[in-house]
XYZ file of C-alpha atoms in Angstrom:
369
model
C 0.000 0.000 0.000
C 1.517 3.547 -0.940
C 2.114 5.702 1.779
C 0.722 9.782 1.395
C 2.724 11.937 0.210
C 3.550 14.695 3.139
C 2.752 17.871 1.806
C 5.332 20.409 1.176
C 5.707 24.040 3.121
C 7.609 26.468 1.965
C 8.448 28.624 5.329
C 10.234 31.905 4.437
C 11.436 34.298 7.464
C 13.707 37.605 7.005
C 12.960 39.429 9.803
C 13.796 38.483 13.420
C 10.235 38.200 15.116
C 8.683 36.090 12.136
C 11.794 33.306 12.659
C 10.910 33.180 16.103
C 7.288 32.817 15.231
C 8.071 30.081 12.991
C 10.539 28.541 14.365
C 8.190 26.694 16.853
C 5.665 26.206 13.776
C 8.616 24.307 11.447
C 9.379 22.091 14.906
C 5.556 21.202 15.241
C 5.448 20.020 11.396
C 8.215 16.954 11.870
C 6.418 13.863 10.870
C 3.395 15.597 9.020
C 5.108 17.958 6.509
C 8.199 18.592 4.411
C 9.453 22.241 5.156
C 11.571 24.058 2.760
C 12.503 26.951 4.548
C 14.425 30.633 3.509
C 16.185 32.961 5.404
C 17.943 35.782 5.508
C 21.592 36.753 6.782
C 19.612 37.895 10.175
C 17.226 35.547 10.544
C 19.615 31.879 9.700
C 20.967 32.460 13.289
C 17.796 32.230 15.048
C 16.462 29.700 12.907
C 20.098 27.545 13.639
C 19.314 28.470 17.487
C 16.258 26.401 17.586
C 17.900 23.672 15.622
C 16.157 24.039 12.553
C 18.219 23.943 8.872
C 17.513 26.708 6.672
C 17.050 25.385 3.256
C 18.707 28.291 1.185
C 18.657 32.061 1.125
C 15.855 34.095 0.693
C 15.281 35.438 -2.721
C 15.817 38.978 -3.672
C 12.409 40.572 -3.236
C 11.367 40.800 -7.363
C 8.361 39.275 -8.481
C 10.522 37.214 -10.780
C 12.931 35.517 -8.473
C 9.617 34.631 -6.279
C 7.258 33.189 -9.096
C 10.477 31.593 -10.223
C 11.298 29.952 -6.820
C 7.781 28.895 -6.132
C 6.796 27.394 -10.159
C 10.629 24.772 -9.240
C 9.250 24.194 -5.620
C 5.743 23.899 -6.148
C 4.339 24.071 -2.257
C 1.360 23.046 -1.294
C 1.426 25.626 1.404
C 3.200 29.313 2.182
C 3.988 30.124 5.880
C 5.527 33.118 6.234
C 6.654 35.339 8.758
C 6.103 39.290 9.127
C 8.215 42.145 7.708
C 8.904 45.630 8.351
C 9.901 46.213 4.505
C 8.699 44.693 0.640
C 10.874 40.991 1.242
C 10.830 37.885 -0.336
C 8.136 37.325 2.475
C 5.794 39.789 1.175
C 5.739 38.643 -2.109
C 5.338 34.919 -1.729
C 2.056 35.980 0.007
C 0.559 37.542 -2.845
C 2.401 35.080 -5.791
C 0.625 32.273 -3.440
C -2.802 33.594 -3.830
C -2.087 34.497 -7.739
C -1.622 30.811 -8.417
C -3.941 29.770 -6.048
C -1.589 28.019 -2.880
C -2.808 28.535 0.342
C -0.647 30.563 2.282
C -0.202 31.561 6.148
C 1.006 34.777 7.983
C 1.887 34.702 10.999
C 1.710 37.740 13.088
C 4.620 38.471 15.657
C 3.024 41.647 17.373
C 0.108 43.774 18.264
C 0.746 46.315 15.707
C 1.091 47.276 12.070
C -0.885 44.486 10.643
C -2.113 46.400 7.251
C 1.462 47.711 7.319
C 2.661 44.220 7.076
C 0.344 43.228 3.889
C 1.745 45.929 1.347
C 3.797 46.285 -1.743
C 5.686 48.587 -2.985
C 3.482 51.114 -4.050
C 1.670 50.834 -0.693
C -1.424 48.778 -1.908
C -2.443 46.149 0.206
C -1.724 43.056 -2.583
C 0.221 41.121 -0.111
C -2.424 38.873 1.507
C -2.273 35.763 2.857
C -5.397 33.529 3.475
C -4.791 33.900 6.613
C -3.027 36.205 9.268
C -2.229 34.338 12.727
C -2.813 36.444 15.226
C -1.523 36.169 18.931
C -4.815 37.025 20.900
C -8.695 38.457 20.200
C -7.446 41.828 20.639
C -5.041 41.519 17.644
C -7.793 40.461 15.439
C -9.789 42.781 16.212
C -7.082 45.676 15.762
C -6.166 44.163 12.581
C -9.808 44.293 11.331
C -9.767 48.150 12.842
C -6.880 49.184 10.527
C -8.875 47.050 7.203
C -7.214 43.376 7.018
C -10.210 41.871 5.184
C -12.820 40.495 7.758
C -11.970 36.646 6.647
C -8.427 36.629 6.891
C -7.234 37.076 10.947
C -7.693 34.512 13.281
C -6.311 33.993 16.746
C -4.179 31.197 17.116
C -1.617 32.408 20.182
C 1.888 33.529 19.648
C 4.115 29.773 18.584
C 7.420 31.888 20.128
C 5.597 32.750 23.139
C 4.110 30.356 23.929
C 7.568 28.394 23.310
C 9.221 30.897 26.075
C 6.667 29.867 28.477
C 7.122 26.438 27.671
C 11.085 26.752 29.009
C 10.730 28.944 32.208
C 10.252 25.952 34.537
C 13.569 24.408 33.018
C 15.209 27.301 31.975
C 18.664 27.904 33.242
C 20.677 28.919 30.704
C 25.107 29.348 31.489
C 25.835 32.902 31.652
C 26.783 35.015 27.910
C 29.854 35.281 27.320
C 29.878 38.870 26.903
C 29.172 38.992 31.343
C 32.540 36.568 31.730
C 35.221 38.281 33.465
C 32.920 42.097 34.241
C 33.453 43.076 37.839
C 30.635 42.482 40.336
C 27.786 45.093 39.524
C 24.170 45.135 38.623
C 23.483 43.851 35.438
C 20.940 46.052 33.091
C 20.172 45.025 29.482
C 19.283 47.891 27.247
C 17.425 46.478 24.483
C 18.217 48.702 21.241
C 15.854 49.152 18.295
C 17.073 50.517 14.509
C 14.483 53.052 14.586
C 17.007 56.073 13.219
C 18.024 53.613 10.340
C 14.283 52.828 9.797
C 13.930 56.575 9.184
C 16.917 56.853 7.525
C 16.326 54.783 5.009
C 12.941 56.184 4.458
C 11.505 53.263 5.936
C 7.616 53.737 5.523
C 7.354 52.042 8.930
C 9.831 55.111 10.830
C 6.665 57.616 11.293
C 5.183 55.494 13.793
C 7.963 56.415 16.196
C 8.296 59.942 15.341
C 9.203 61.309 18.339
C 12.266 59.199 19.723
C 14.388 56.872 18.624
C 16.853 54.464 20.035
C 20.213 56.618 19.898
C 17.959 59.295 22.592
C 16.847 56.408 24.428
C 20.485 55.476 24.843
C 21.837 58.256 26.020
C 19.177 59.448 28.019
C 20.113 55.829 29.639
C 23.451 56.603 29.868
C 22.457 59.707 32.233
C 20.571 58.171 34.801
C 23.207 55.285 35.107
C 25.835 58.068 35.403
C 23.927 59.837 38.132
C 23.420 57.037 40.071
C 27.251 57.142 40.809
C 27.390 53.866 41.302
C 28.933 50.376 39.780
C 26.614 49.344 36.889
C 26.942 47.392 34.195
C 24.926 47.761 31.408
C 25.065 45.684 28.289
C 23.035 47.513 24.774
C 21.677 44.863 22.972
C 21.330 45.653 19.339
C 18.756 44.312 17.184
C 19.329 41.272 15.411
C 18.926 43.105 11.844
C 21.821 46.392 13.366
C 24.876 46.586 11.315
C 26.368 49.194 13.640
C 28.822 48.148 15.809
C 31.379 50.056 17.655
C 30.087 53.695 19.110
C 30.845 56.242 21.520
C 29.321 54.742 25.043
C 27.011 57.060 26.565
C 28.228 56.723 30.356
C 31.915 56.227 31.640
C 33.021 55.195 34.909
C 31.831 54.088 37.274
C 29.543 52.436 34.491
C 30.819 49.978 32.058
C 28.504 50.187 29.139
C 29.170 47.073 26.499
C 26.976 46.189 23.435
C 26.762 43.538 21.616
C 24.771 41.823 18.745
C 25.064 38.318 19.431
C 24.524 37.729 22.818
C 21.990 35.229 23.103
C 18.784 37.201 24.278
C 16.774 34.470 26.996
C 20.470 33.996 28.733
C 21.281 37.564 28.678
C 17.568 38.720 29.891
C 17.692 35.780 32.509
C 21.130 36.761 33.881
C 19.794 40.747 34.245
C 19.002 42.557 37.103
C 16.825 44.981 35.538
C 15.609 45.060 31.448
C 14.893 48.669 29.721
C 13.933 49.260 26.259
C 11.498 51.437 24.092
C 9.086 48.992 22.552
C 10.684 45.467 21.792
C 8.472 42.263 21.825
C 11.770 41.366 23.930
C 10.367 43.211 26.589
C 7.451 41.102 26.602
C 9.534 38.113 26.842
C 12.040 39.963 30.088
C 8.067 39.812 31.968
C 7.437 36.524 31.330
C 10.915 35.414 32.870
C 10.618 37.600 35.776
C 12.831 40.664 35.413
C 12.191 44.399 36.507
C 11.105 45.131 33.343
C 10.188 48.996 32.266
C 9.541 50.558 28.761
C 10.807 54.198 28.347
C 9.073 56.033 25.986
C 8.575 60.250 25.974
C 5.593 61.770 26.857
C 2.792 62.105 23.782
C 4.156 59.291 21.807
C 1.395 56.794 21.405
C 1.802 53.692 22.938
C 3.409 50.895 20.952
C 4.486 48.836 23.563
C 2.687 45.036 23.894
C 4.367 44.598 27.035
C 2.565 47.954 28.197
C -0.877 47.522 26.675
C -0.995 44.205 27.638
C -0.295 45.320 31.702
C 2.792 43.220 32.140
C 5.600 46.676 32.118
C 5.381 49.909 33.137
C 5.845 53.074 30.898
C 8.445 55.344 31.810
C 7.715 59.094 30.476
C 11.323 60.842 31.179
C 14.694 60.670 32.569
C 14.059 61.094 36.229
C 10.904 58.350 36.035
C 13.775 56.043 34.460
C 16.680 57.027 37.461
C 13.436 56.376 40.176
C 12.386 53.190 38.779
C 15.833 52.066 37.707
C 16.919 52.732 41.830
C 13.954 50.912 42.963
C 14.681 47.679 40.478
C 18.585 47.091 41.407
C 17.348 47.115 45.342
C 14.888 44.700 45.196
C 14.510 40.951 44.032
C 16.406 40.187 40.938
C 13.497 37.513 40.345
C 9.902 38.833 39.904
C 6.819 36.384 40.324
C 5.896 35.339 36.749
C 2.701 36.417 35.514
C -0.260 33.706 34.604
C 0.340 31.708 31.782
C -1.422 34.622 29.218
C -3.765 33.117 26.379
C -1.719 34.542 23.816
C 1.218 31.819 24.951
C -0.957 28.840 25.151
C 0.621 25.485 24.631
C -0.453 24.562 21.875
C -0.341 27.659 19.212
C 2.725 25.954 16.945
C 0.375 22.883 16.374
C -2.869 25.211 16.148
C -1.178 27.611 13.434
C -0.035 24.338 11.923
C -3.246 23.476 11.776
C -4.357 26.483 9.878
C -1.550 25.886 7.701
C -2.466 22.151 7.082
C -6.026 22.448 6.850
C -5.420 25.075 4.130
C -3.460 22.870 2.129
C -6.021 20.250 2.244
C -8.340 23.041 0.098
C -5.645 24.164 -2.238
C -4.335 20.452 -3.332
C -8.480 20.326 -4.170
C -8.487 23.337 -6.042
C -10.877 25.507 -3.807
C -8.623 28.283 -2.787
C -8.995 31.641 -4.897
């Protein structure tokens, strides 16, 4: 008796949040699905942290090199993760639905979900037949800024949901960049590229008019300076930074390092306090159980999830930082962890697998348009 073919995913991630969002997806699919799967030069780190073999590179984002990819490939499904510019990503979504292959987005935050569907010329042409949402309130915000009323669903967050999964086990050997630093609190400053985002015209840079990391940073570096005391602070850049060596913004008795590679759960886990702007990381600090705070001016809107969703506090200026920054190094390193939150229930990998799977049933029967 012939055995089923497994159907075939093609799983494409360039940007960091969507190859932790599908990281946990490509895991769940061992045994029921063949995964091609395409990264970027950011994103084939994270994917080799979780232990999962990226397939080849990305394609340059032209409509060419996509239809091309997917006509020698020929996937029964598309899983993608999101972007913050026109990628490869993007346009598998909408070459999917041209030739009629179910495809899957998966959505990493609580924000910029029509931003995530559009091309170049800022129509929304990038759809997917669906968009995986972490919780209710995501699908409903992405029907509030017009995703079409048929395509989000909420399926919880598959990295998430994996974090929770670990916190009962995890334990993870101290980064290397802490070996050898003298004894002194440890803060993590988590970094954001949201000056390169505007300077590169970014269409995504208006929504944090107002700030951007490099005033965060040295705003930072004041408060740790006036505290006059030993701290240690280590800038983590975004995975996607190219920037690498610049001027710290606070000198002794401070040691400011940064670095790109640290491994974020062991560096969060091994902080005494976590600050950033409005990094999904800061999300994940809470659910470990650091002091966690986002700083972010007064009158910027908030674009925090770790805010909205009550987990962190929002810090409005530098003397709201140095008060809650004092109040976080003398207290318990270790926070009670919140409730396990719906948006990082157990099984959201195998439920936007699901999605993905069911999908494919349609399209291999010709009733996907």
């Amino acid at each position: 008796m012939a055995t089923a073919r497994r159907p075939l995913i093609l799983a494409c991630a360039t940007d960091a949040g969507g190859a932790r969002s599908l990281a946990p997806v490509i895991a769940a699919a061992r045994g029921r699905a063949e995964v091609v799967v395409l990264a970027g030069p950011t994103t084939r780190p994270l994917f080799a942290e979780h232990g999962i073999a990226v397939t080849a590179e990305a394609p340059q984002p032209l409509d060419e090199a996509v239809e091309a990819l997917l006509e020698r490939l020929r996937p029964d499904a598309v899983l993608c993760g999101r972007t913050f510019a026109v990628s490869a990503d993007r346009l598998l979504l909408r070459a999917a639905r041209a030739r009629g292959v179910w495809s899957v987005l998966v959505q990493d935050e609580w924000y910029n979900y029509r931003y995530s569907l559009l091309d170049a010329a800022g129509a929304m042409t990038c759809l997917p037949h669906r968009l995986c949402c972490p919780d209710a309130l995501a699908v409903a915000e992405a029907l509030a800024e017009g995703v079409p009323a048929d395509i989000p669903v909420a399926t919880g967050s598959p990295a998430l949901a994996r974090l929770v999964d670990h916190l009962d086990t995890l334990d993870p050997p101290r980064p290397a960049i802490l070996d050898g630093l003298p004894a002194a609190p440890v803060v993590t400053f988590l970094s954001e590229t949201h000056s390169l985002d505007a300077a590169r015209g970014e269409p995504s840079a208006p929504l944090f008019a107002g700030y951007d990391e490099i005033a965060v940073r040295q705003a930072l570096g004041r408060v740790v300076q006036r505290m006059g005391r030993p701290v240690t602070v280590i800038e983590k850049l975004h995975p996607s930074d190219p920037r690498a060596d610049w001027a710290n913004p606070a000198t002794a008795p401070v040691l400011w390092r940064t670095s790109r590679e640290a491994p974020l759960w062991p560096l969060l886990w091994h902080s005494d306090a976590v600050i950033g702007i409005v990094s999904m990381a800061l999300l994940e600090a809470a659910l470990i159980g650091r002091p966690v705070a986002s700083f972010q001016p007064d009158g910027i809107p908030e674009r925090c999830t770790a805010v909205r969703q009550g987990l962190v506090p929002r810090l409005a200026d530098e003397a709201a930082v140095g008060t809650w920054l004092e109040g976080a190094l003398g207290g318990q390193r270790m926070r009670p962890r919140p409730a396990r939150p719906r948006f990082a229930a157990a099984d959201a990998a195998s439920v936007v697998l699901d999605v993905v799977l069911n999908g494919e049933e349609r399209s291999r029967h010709g009733v996907v348009t």
